PDB file of C-alpha atoms and ligand atoms in Angstrom:
ATOM      1  CA  UNK A 110      26.237 -12.699  -8.410  1.00 48.00           C
ATOM      2  CA  UNK A 111      26.809  -8.945  -8.126  1.00 52.00           C
ATOM      3  CA  UNK A 112      30.061  -7.642  -6.604  1.00 58.00           C
ATOM      4  CA  UNK A 113      29.707  -6.213  -3.113  1.00 75.00           C
ATOM      5  CA  UNK A 114      27.972  -2.809  -3.301  1.00 87.00           C
ATOM      6  CA  UNK A 115      26.199  -0.633  -0.808  1.00 96.00           C
ATOM      7  CA  UNK A 116      22.545  -1.204  -1.735  1.00 97.00           C
ATOM      8  CA  UNK A 117      19.402  -0.549   0.322  1.00 98.00           C
ATOM      9  CA  UNK A 118      15.929  -1.696  -0.670  1.00 98.00           C
ATOM     10  CA  UNK A 119      12.927   0.493  -0.019  1.00 98.00           C
ATOM     11  CA  UNK A 120       9.449  -1.120   0.007  1.00 98.00           C
ATOM     12  CA  UNK A 121       6.449   1.270  -0.167  1.00 98.00           C
ATOM     13  CA  UNK A 122       3.819  -0.595   1.798  1.00 98.00           C
ATOM     14  CA  UNK A 123       1.661   2.201   3.218  1.00 98.00           C
ATOM     15  CA  UNK A 124      -1.182   2.206   0.706  1.00 98.00           C
ATOM     16  CA  UNK A 125      -4.878   1.512   1.578  1.00 96.00           C
ATOM     17  CA  UNK A 126      -5.609  -0.592  -1.509  1.00 95.00           C
ATOM     18  CA  UNK A 127      -8.772   1.276  -2.423  1.00 96.00           C
ATOM     19  CA  UNK A 128      -9.028  -0.389  -5.851  1.00 97.00           C
ATOM     20  CA  UNK A 129      -9.058  -3.813  -4.094  1.00 97.00           C
ATOM     21  CA  UNK A 130     -12.184  -2.812  -2.280  1.00 96.00           C
ATOM     22  CA  UNK A 131     -11.448  -4.490   1.050  1.00 95.00           C
ATOM     23  CA  UNK A 132     -11.726  -3.305   4.664  1.00 94.00           C
ATOM     24  CA  UNK A 133      -7.966  -3.781   5.117  1.00 95.00           C
ATOM     25  CA  UNK A 134      -4.892  -2.876   3.044  1.00 97.00           C
ATOM     26  CA  UNK A 135      -4.317  -5.300   0.169  1.00 98.00           C
ATOM     27  CA  UNK A 136      -0.647  -5.991   1.175  1.00 98.00           C
ATOM     28  CA  UNK A 137      -2.087  -8.162   3.998  1.00 98.00           C
ATOM     29  CA  UNK A 138      -4.139 -10.392   1.662  1.00 98.00           C
ATOM     30  CA  UNK A 139      -2.877 -13.982   1.780  1.00 97.00           C
ATOM     31  CA  UNK A 140      -1.290 -15.815  -1.111  1.00 97.00           C
ATOM     32  CA  UNK A 141      -0.957 -19.404   0.162  1.00 96.00           C
ATOM     33  CA  UNK A 142       0.250 -19.277   3.755  1.00 94.00           C
ATOM     34  CA  UNK A 143       1.840 -15.802   3.661  1.00 96.00           C
ATOM     35  CA  UNK A 144       0.632 -12.244   3.160  1.00 97.00           C
ATOM     36  CA  UNK A 145       1.585 -10.329   0.001  1.00 98.00           C
ATOM     37  CA  UNK A 146       3.977  -8.201   2.014  1.00 98.00           C
ATOM     38  CA  UNK A 147       5.666 -11.246   3.622  1.00 97.00           C
ATOM     39  CA  UNK A 148       6.172 -12.736   0.142  1.00 97.00           C
ATOM     40  CA  UNK A 149       7.689  -9.516  -1.153  1.00 98.00           C
ATOM     41  CA  UNK A 150      10.039  -9.087   1.799  1.00 97.00           C
ATOM     42  CA  UNK A 151      11.075 -12.728   1.552  1.00 95.00           C
ATOM     43  CA  UNK A 152      11.935 -12.276  -2.132  1.00 96.00           C
ATOM     44  CA  UNK A 153      14.031  -9.183  -1.469  1.00 97.00           C
ATOM     45  CA  UNK A 154      15.817 -10.898   1.446  1.00 96.00           C
ATOM     46  CA  UNK A 155      17.034 -13.578  -1.042  1.00 95.00           C
ATOM     47  CA  UNK A 156      18.918 -11.001  -3.089  1.00 96.00           C
ATOM     48  CA  UNK A 157      22.497 -11.220  -1.755  1.00 94.00           C
ATOM     49  CA  UNK A 158      23.451  -7.712  -2.862  1.00 95.00           C
ATOM     50  CA  UNK A 159      20.785  -5.996  -0.750  1.00 96.00           C
ATOM     51  CA  UNK A 160      22.279  -4.936   2.595  1.00 92.00           C
ATOM     52  CA  UNK A 161      19.131  -3.612   4.262  1.00 96.00           C
ATOM     53  CA  UNK A 162      15.381  -3.360   3.747  1.00 98.00           C
ATOM     54  CA  UNK A 163      13.365  -0.281   4.727  1.00 98.00           C
ATOM     55  CA  UNK A 164       9.569  -0.645   4.668  1.00 98.00           C
ATOM     56  CA  UNK A 165       7.259   2.356   4.644  1.00 98.00           C
ATOM     57  CA  UNK A 166       4.150   1.492   6.609  1.00 98.00           C
ATOM     58  CA  UNK A 167       1.202   3.675   7.555  1.00 98.00           C
ATOM     59  CA  UNK A 168       1.296   4.910  11.156  1.00 98.00           C
ATOM     60  CA  UNK A 169      -2.330   3.661  11.390  1.00 97.00           C
ATOM     61  CA  UNK A 170      -1.320   0.150  10.223  1.00 97.00           C
ATOM     62  CA  UNK A 171      -2.131  -2.401  12.962  1.00 96.00           C
ATOM     63  CA  UNK A 172      -1.225  -5.447  10.831  1.00 97.00           C
ATOM     64  CA  UNK A 173       2.530  -5.064  10.218  1.00 98.00           C
ATOM     65  CA  UNK A 174       3.552  -5.935  13.784  1.00 95.00           C
ATOM     66  CA  UNK A 175       1.823  -9.323  13.483  1.00 95.00           C
ATOM     67  CA  UNK A 176       3.780 -10.420  10.414  1.00 95.00           C
ATOM     68  CA  UNK A 177       6.140 -13.365  10.590  1.00 89.00           C
ATOM     69  CA  UNK A 178       9.297 -11.771   9.137  1.00 88.00           C
ATOM     70  CA  UNK A 179      11.486 -14.790   9.972  1.00 75.00           C
ATOM     71  CA  UNK A 180      14.118 -12.511  11.509  1.00 79.00           C
ATOM     72  CA  UNK A 181      14.453 -10.563   8.274  1.00 87.00           C
ATOM     73  CA  UNK A 182      16.591  -7.430   8.613  1.00 86.00           C
ATOM     74  CA  UNK A 183      13.691  -5.035   8.049  1.00 96.00           C
ATOM     75  CA  UNK A 184      13.318  -1.465   9.349  1.00 97.00           C
ATOM     76  CA  UNK A 185       9.879   0.171   9.574  1.00 97.00           C
ATOM     77  CA  UNK A 186       9.453   3.869   8.739  1.00 98.00           C
ATOM     78  CA  UNK A 187       6.293   5.941   8.400  1.00 98.00           C
ATOM     79  CA  UNK A 188       4.480   6.015   5.105  1.00 98.00           C
ATOM     80  CA  UNK A 189       3.123   9.160   3.494  1.00 98.00           C
ATOM     81  CA  UNK A 190       0.033  10.488   1.746  1.00 98.00           C
ATOM     82  CA  UNK A 191       1.046   9.193  -1.667  1.00 98.00           C
ATOM     83  CA  UNK A 192       3.439   6.432  -2.732  1.00 98.00           C
ATOM     84  CA  UNK A 193       6.125   9.024  -3.610  1.00 98.00           C
ATOM     85  CA  UNK A 194       5.823  10.498  -0.084  1.00 98.00           C
ATOM     86  CA  UNK A 195       6.295   7.055   1.432  1.00 98.00           C
ATOM     87  CA  UNK A 196       9.363   6.441  -0.709  1.00 99.00           C
ATOM     88  CA  UNK A 197      10.819   9.855   0.211  1.00 98.00           C
ATOM     89  CA  UNK A 198      10.308   9.201   3.903  1.00 98.00           C
ATOM     90  CA  UNK A 199      12.220   5.939   3.538  1.00 98.00           C
ATOM     91  CA  UNK A 200      15.015   7.615   1.621  1.00 98.00           C
ATOM     92  CA  UNK A 201      15.329  10.336   4.283  1.00 98.00           C
ATOM     93  CA  UNK A 202      15.659   7.656   6.962  1.00 98.00           C
ATOM     94  CA  UNK A 203      18.882   6.529   5.291  1.00 98.00           C
ATOM     95  CA  UNK A 204      20.634   9.925   5.363  1.00 98.00           C
ATOM     96  CA  UNK A 205      22.645   9.256   8.486  1.00 97.00           C
ATOM     97  CA  UNK A 206      24.360   6.209   6.836  1.00 96.00           C
ATOM     98  CA  UNK A 207      23.627   6.650   3.084  1.00 98.00           C
ATOM     99  CA  UNK A 208      23.934   3.667   0.699  1.00 98.00           C
ATOM    100  CA  UNK A 209      25.447   4.168  -2.746  1.00 98.00           C
ATOM    101  CA  UNK A 210      22.371   2.722  -4.468  1.00 98.00           C
ATOM    102  CA  UNK A 211      18.744   2.300  -3.571  1.00 98.00           C
ATOM    103  CA  UNK A 212      16.201  -0.195  -5.059  1.00 98.00           C
ATOM    104  CA  UNK A 213      12.539   0.630  -4.710  1.00 99.00           C
ATOM    105  CA  UNK A 214      10.054  -2.231  -5.002  1.00 99.00           C
ATOM    106  CA  UNK A 215       6.304  -2.155  -4.522  1.00 98.00           C
ATOM    107  CA  UNK A 216       4.997  -4.293  -1.658  1.00 98.00           C
ATOM    108  CA  UNK A 217       2.176  -5.148  -4.078  1.00 98.00           C
ATOM    109  CA  UNK A 218       4.549  -6.979  -6.474  1.00 98.00           C
ATOM    110  CA  UNK A 219       5.322 -10.263  -4.657  1.00 98.00           C
ATOM    111  CA  UNK A 220       5.800 -12.292  -7.859  1.00 98.00           C
ATOM    112  CA  UNK A 221       8.972 -10.511  -8.896  1.00 98.00           C
ATOM    113  CA  UNK A 222      11.587 -12.898 -10.238  1.00 98.00           C
ATOM    114  CA  UNK A 223      14.858 -12.825  -8.253  1.00 97.00           C
ATOM    115  CA  UNK A 224      16.806 -13.373 -11.463  1.00 97.00           C
ATOM    116  CA  UNK A 225      15.181 -10.194 -12.862  1.00 98.00           C
ATOM    117  CA  UNK A 226      16.250  -8.238  -9.788  1.00 98.00           C
ATOM    118  CA  UNK A 227      19.813  -9.539 -10.119  1.00 98.00           C
ATOM    119  CA  UNK A 228      19.776  -8.612 -13.818  1.00 98.00           C
ATOM    120  CA  UNK A 229      18.542  -5.074 -13.052  1.00 98.00           C
ATOM    121  CA  UNK A 230      21.264  -4.617 -10.444  1.00 98.00           C
ATOM    122  CA  UNK A 231      23.996  -5.886 -12.791  1.00 97.00           C
ATOM    123  CA  UNK A 232      22.798  -3.726 -15.683  1.00 98.00           C
ATOM    124  CA  UNK A 233      22.708  -0.550 -13.551  1.00 98.00           C
ATOM    125  CA  UNK A 234      25.923  -1.096 -11.576  1.00 97.00           C
ATOM    126  CA  UNK A 235      27.863  -2.042 -14.767  1.00 97.00           C
ATOM    127  CA  UNK A 236      26.548   0.957 -16.640  1.00 97.00           C
ATOM    128  CA  UNK A 237      26.868   3.303 -13.655  1.00 97.00           C
ATOM    129  CA  UNK A 238      23.357   4.587 -14.166  1.00 98.00           C
ATOM    130  CA  UNK A 239      19.897   3.808 -12.792  1.00 98.00           C
ATOM    131  CA  UNK A 240      17.161   1.832 -14.371  1.00 98.00           C
ATOM    132  CA  UNK A 241      13.858  -0.013 -13.981  1.00 98.00           C
ATOM    133  CA  UNK A 242      12.386  -3.371 -14.817  1.00 98.00           C
ATOM    134  CA  UNK A 243       9.891  -2.871 -17.610  1.00 98.00           C
ATOM    135  CA  UNK A 244       8.000  -4.945 -20.203  1.00 98.00           C
ATOM    136  CA  UNK A 245       7.020  -4.005 -23.684  1.00 98.00           C
ATOM    137  CA  UNK A 246       3.292  -3.615 -24.094  1.00 97.00           C
ATOM    138  CA  UNK A 247       1.686  -6.597 -25.831  1.00 96.00           C
ATOM    139  CA  UNK A 248      -1.722  -5.209 -26.729  1.00 97.00           C
ATOM    140  CA  UNK A 249      -2.854  -2.650 -29.195  1.00 97.00           C
ATOM    141  CA  UNK A 250      -3.085   0.656 -27.240  1.00 97.00           C
ATOM    142  CA  UNK A 251      -5.905   3.150 -27.764  1.00 96.00           C
ATOM    143  CA  UNK A 252      -5.954   6.759 -26.578  1.00 96.00           C
ATOM    144  CA  UNK A 253      -9.285   8.201 -25.366  1.00 97.00           C
ATOM    145  CA  UNK A 254     -11.667   8.267 -22.418  1.00 95.00           C
ATOM    146  CA  UNK A 255     -14.789   6.310 -23.284  1.00 95.00           C
ATOM    147  CA  UNK A 256     -14.314   6.279 -27.031  1.00 95.00           C
ATOM    148  CA  UNK A 257     -11.179   5.501 -29.000  1.00 95.00           C
ATOM    149  CA  UNK A 258      -9.583   8.695 -30.332  1.00 95.00           C
ATOM    150  CA  UNK A 259      -6.808   6.784 -32.068  1.00 96.00           C
ATOM    151  CA  UNK A 260      -4.459   3.860 -31.807  1.00 97.00           C
ATOM    152  CA  UNK A 261      -1.114   4.693 -30.197  1.00 96.00           C
ATOM    153  CA  UNK A 262       1.991   3.315 -31.982  1.00 96.00           C
ATOM    154  CA  UNK A 263       3.343   0.806 -29.515  1.00 95.00           C
ATOM    155  CA  UNK A 264       6.846   0.077 -30.771  1.00 95.00           C
ATOM    156  CA  UNK A 265       8.332   2.312 -28.103  1.00 96.00           C
ATOM    157  CA  UNK A 266       5.822   1.732 -25.325  1.00 97.00           C
ATOM    158  CA  UNK A 267       6.790  -0.052 -22.095  1.00 98.00           C
ATOM    159  CA  UNK A 268       4.969  -0.920 -18.938  1.00 98.00           C
ATOM    160  CA  UNK A 269       7.065   0.305 -15.955  1.00 98.00           C
ATOM    161  CA  UNK A 270       7.450  -2.302 -13.221  1.00 98.00           C
ATOM    162  CA  UNK A 271       9.495  -2.370 -10.025  1.00 98.00           C
ATOM    163  CA  UNK A 272      12.173  -2.682  -8.752  1.00 98.00           C
ATOM    164  CA  UNK A 273      13.546   0.657  -9.784  1.00 99.00           C
ATOM    165  CA  UNK A 274      17.195   1.159  -8.969  1.00 98.00           C
ATOM    166  CA  UNK A 275      19.049   4.498  -8.733  1.00 98.00           C
ATOM    167  CA  UNK A 276      22.028   6.161  -7.120  1.00 98.00           C
ATOM    168  CA  UNK A 277      20.803   7.074  -3.637  1.00 98.00           C
ATOM    169  CA  UNK A 278      21.793  10.782  -3.431  1.00 98.00           C
ATOM    170  CA  UNK A 279      20.532  11.559  -6.959  1.00 98.00           C
ATOM    171  CA  UNK A 280      17.181   9.872  -6.321  1.00 98.00           C
ATOM    172  CA  UNK A 281      16.766  11.602  -2.971  1.00 98.00           C
ATOM    173  CA  UNK A 282      17.449  15.045  -4.465  1.00 98.00           C
ATOM    174  CA  UNK A 283      15.360  14.423  -7.605  1.00 98.00           C
ATOM    175  CA  UNK A 284      12.341  13.094  -5.661  1.00 98.00           C
ATOM    176  CA  UNK A 285      12.532  15.843  -3.002  1.00 98.00           C
ATOM    177  CA  UNK A 286      12.729  18.496  -5.695  1.00 98.00           C
ATOM    178  CA  UNK A 287       9.849  17.025  -7.721  1.00 98.00           C
ATOM    179  CA  UNK A 288       7.560  16.851  -4.718  1.00 98.00           C
ATOM    180  CA  UNK A 289       8.479  20.341  -3.561  1.00 98.00           C
ATOM    181  CA  UNK A 290       7.423  21.554  -7.033  1.00 98.00           C
ATOM    182  CA  UNK A 291       4.113  19.660  -6.789  1.00 98.00           C
ATOM    183  CA  UNK A 292       4.966  17.370  -9.696  1.00 98.00           C
ATOM    184  CA  UNK A 293       2.887  14.197 -10.157  1.00 96.00           C
ATOM    185  CA  UNK A 294       5.328  11.371  -9.428  1.00 98.00           C
ATOM    186  CA  UNK A 295       3.956   7.816  -9.756  1.00 98.00           C
ATOM    187  CA  UNK A 296       7.303   6.042  -9.933  1.00 98.00           C
ATOM    188  CA  UNK A 297      10.934   6.871  -9.133  1.00 98.00           C
ATOM    189  CA  UNK A 298      11.853   6.956 -12.832  1.00 98.00           C
ATOM    190  CA  UNK A 299       9.533   9.900 -13.406  1.00 98.00           C
ATOM    191  CA  UNK A 300      11.364  11.933 -10.804  1.00 98.00           C
ATOM    192  CA  UNK A 301      14.709  10.996 -12.372  1.00 98.00           C
ATOM    193  CA  UNK A 302      13.481  11.863 -15.864  1.00 98.00           C
ATOM    194  CA  UNK A 303      12.274  15.212 -14.585  1.00 98.00           C
ATOM    195  CA  UNK A 304      15.852  15.813 -13.292  1.00 98.00           C
ATOM    196  CA  UNK A 305      17.259  14.811 -16.707  1.00 98.00           C
ATOM    197  CA  UNK A 306      18.866  11.730 -15.193  1.00 98.00           C
ATOM    198  CA  UNK A 307      19.309   8.494 -17.204  1.00 98.00           C
ATOM    199  CA  UNK A 308      16.788   5.698 -16.781  1.00 98.00           C
ATOM    200  CA  UNK A 309      17.603   2.326 -18.336  1.00 98.00           C
ATOM    201  CA  UNK A 310      14.701   0.127 -19.338  1.00 98.00           C
ATOM    202  CA  UNK A 311      15.650  -3.450 -18.374  1.00 98.00           C
ATOM    203  CA  UNK A 312      13.339  -6.190 -19.669  1.00 98.00           C
ATOM    204  CA  UNK A 313      11.475  -7.954 -16.883  1.00 98.00           C
ATOM    205  CA  UNK A 314       8.872 -10.706 -16.723  1.00 98.00           C
ATOM    206  CA  UNK A 315       5.312  -9.583 -17.391  1.00 98.00           C
ATOM    207  CA  UNK A 316       4.037 -11.804 -14.588  1.00 98.00           C
ATOM    208  CA  UNK A 317       5.660  -9.416 -12.098  1.00 98.00           C
ATOM    209  CA  UNK A 318       2.173  -7.967 -11.659  1.00 98.00           C
ATOM    210  CA  UNK A 319       1.127  -5.233  -9.222  1.00 98.00           C
ATOM    211  CA  UNK A 320      -1.762  -6.682  -7.274  1.00 98.00           C
ATOM    212  CA  UNK A 321      -4.279  -3.847  -7.591  1.00 98.00           C
ATOM    213  CA  UNK A 322      -7.817  -5.229  -8.196  1.00 98.00           C
ATOM    214  CA  UNK A 323      -9.554  -8.470  -7.049  1.00 97.00           C
ATOM    215  CA  UNK A 324      -8.791 -10.309 -10.294  1.00 97.00           C
ATOM    216  CA  UNK A 325      -5.107  -9.560  -9.801  1.00 98.00           C
ATOM    217  CA  UNK A 326      -5.188 -11.385  -6.487  1.00 97.00           C
ATOM    218  CA  UNK A 327      -6.811 -14.469  -8.018  1.00 96.00           C
ATOM    219  CA  UNK A 328      -4.155 -14.454 -10.827  1.00 97.00           C
ATOM    220  CA  UNK A 329      -1.352 -13.925  -8.277  1.00 98.00           C
ATOM    221  CA  UNK A 330      -2.412 -16.996  -6.329  1.00 97.00           C
ATOM    222  CA  UNK A 331      -2.159 -19.118  -9.440  1.00 97.00           C
ATOM    223  CA  UNK A 332       1.127 -17.606 -10.541  1.00 97.00           C
ATOM    224  CA  UNK A 333       2.689 -18.010  -7.066  1.00 96.00           C
ATOM    225  CA  UNK A 334       1.683 -21.669  -7.054  1.00 95.00           C
ATOM    226  CA  UNK A 335       3.324 -22.168 -10.458  1.00 94.00           C
ATOM    227  CA  UNK A 336       6.411 -20.257  -9.280  1.00 92.00           C
ATOM    228  CA  UNK A 337       6.804 -22.414  -6.130  1.00 89.00           C
ATOM    229  CA  UNK A 338       6.431 -25.627  -8.145  1.00 91.00           C
ATOM    230  CA  UNK A 339       9.333 -24.556 -10.343  1.00 84.00           C
ATOM    231  CA  UNK A 340      11.735 -24.002  -7.424  1.00 79.00           C
TER     232      UNK A 340
HETATM  233  N1  CTP B 527       0.584   6.434   0.235  1.00 61.58           N
HETATM  234  C1  CTP B 527       1.030   5.261  -0.315  1.00 61.58           C
HETATM  235  C2  CTP B 527       0.340   4.708  -1.391  1.00 61.58           C
HETATM  236  C3  CTP B 527       0.839   3.528  -1.920  1.00 61.58           C
HETATM  237  N2  CTP B 527       1.961   2.952  -1.349  1.00 61.58           N
HETATM  238  C4  CTP B 527       2.448   1.661  -1.838  1.00 61.58           C
HETATM  239  O1  CTP B 527       2.836   1.792  -3.195  1.00 61.58           O
HETATM  240  C5  CTP B 527       2.642   0.544  -3.851  1.00 61.58           C
HETATM  241  C6  CTP B 527       1.956   0.687  -5.177  1.00 61.58           C
HETATM  242  O2  CTP B 527       0.785   1.472  -4.975  1.00 61.58           O
HETATM  243  P1  CTP B 527      -0.710   0.949  -5.285  1.00 61.58           P
HETATM  244  O3  CTP B 527      -0.699  -0.329  -6.013  1.00 61.58           O
HETATM  245  O4  CTP B 527      -1.451   2.144  -5.900  1.00 61.58           O
HETATM  246  O5  CTP B 527      -1.305   0.688  -3.840  1.00 61.58           O
HETATM  247  P2  CTP B 527      -2.435   1.447  -3.131  1.00 61.58           P
HETATM  248  O6  CTP B 527      -2.201   2.934  -3.133  1.00 61.58           O
HETATM  249  O7  CTP B 527      -2.612   0.796  -1.784  1.00 61.58           O
HETATM  250  O8  CTP B 527      -3.707   1.115  -4.033  1.00 61.58           O
HETATM  251  P3  CTP B 527      -4.925   2.059  -4.419  1.00 61.58           P
HETATM  252  O9  CTP B 527      -4.334   3.108  -5.368  1.00 61.58           O
HETATM  253  O10 CTP B 527      -5.875   1.123  -5.117  1.00 61.58           O
HETATM  254  O11 CTP B 527      -5.446   2.627  -3.140  1.00 61.58           O
HETATM  255  C7  CTP B 527       1.881  -0.360  -2.897  1.00 61.58           C
HETATM  256  O12 CTP B 527       2.746  -1.350  -2.391  1.00 61.58           O
HETATM  257  C8  CTP B 527       1.404   0.592  -1.810  1.00 61.58           C
HETATM  258  O13 CTP B 527       1.306  -0.027  -0.560  1.00 61.58           O
HETATM  259  C9  CTP B 527       2.634   3.532  -0.273  1.00 61.58           C
HETATM  260  O14 CTP B 527       3.586   3.021   0.248  1.00 61.58           O
HETATM  261  N3  CTP B 527       2.138   4.720   0.244  1.00 61.58           N
HETATM  262  C1  LIG B 528       5.581   2.224  -9.434  1.00 61.58           C
HETATM  263  C2  LIG B 528       4.632   1.548 -10.324  1.00 61.58           C
HETATM  264  O1  LIG B 528       4.322   0.254  -9.840  1.00 61.58           O
HETATM  265  C3  LIG B 528       5.262   1.390 -11.693  1.00 61.58           C
HETATM  266  O2  LIG B 528       4.270   0.872 -12.636  1.00 61.58           O
HETATM  267  C4  LIG B 528       3.292   2.318 -10.476  1.00 61.58           C
HETATM  268  O3  LIG B 528       3.535   3.607 -10.986  1.00 61.58           O
HETATM  269  C5  LIG B 528       2.569   2.420  -9.167  1.00 61.58           C
HETATM  270  O4  LIG B 528       1.380   3.123  -9.428  1.00 61.58           O
HETATM  271  P1  LIG B 528       0.256   3.175  -8.333  1.00 61.58           P
HETATM  272  O5  LIG B 528      -0.881   3.967  -8.936  1.00 61.58           O
HETATM  273  O6  LIG B 528       0.874   3.824  -7.125  1.00 61.58           O
HETATM  274  O7  LIG B 528      -0.130   1.765  -8.123  1.00 61.58           O
END
């Protein structure tokens, strides 16, 4: 259990899911009886340390209002063109009553383990610096486009996951500055690295997959079934 801290969760959920190839955003695909987004919000709502949940949703999204959020304390804000824009919009919405810390978690990662989230929060709060869930790569990694140029040494390679947890003001400033400069920001850690801020790598489960392509959805359905059996 983490001591009482001021921690807000931000859930970027404004993507179109183009790689999933559907006629609706992938976060509304079902896994069992709930949508991916409902699963993700339900997971975050079970983390005692999280005081509020801000979800960035496209203004054109007609699905969110039909979700069964079981009276979850969730606030909707507008998404943006890219994931980083959606996250920044959500961060700006917190300026009037800023939290100390903010945890950003992809809507598309419903399988996240609550124990991993608690571990990330403990690691960051105890160290006084931000960090991300990550897992070491398990395969041999090749560099190249359609032909292998060479094998990349993998002893220091990690796959970045979410949640990613950082001090709120520092993340807001770092992300705002990065986007103003036109930097390519695909996760919060890259904005923090750009600002020379520390980013801890906290080991997380590799089944915390981001549901991106059709085969990910099939795998997620199996994994969620296994997860629910173990509760
Ligand atoms: N403009 C965007 C783009 C993405 N996301 C969110 O960021 C998370 C990770 O992004 P990704 O997996 O790339 O989702 P999509 O952008 O929807 O997928 P694709 O790139 O295949 O279109 C998702 O929860 C997605 O909803 C967002 O909030 N706003
Ligand atoms: C944030 C992230 O999930 C970490 O791996 C990833 O960068 C999101 O990338 P995407 O292209 O927006 O899915």
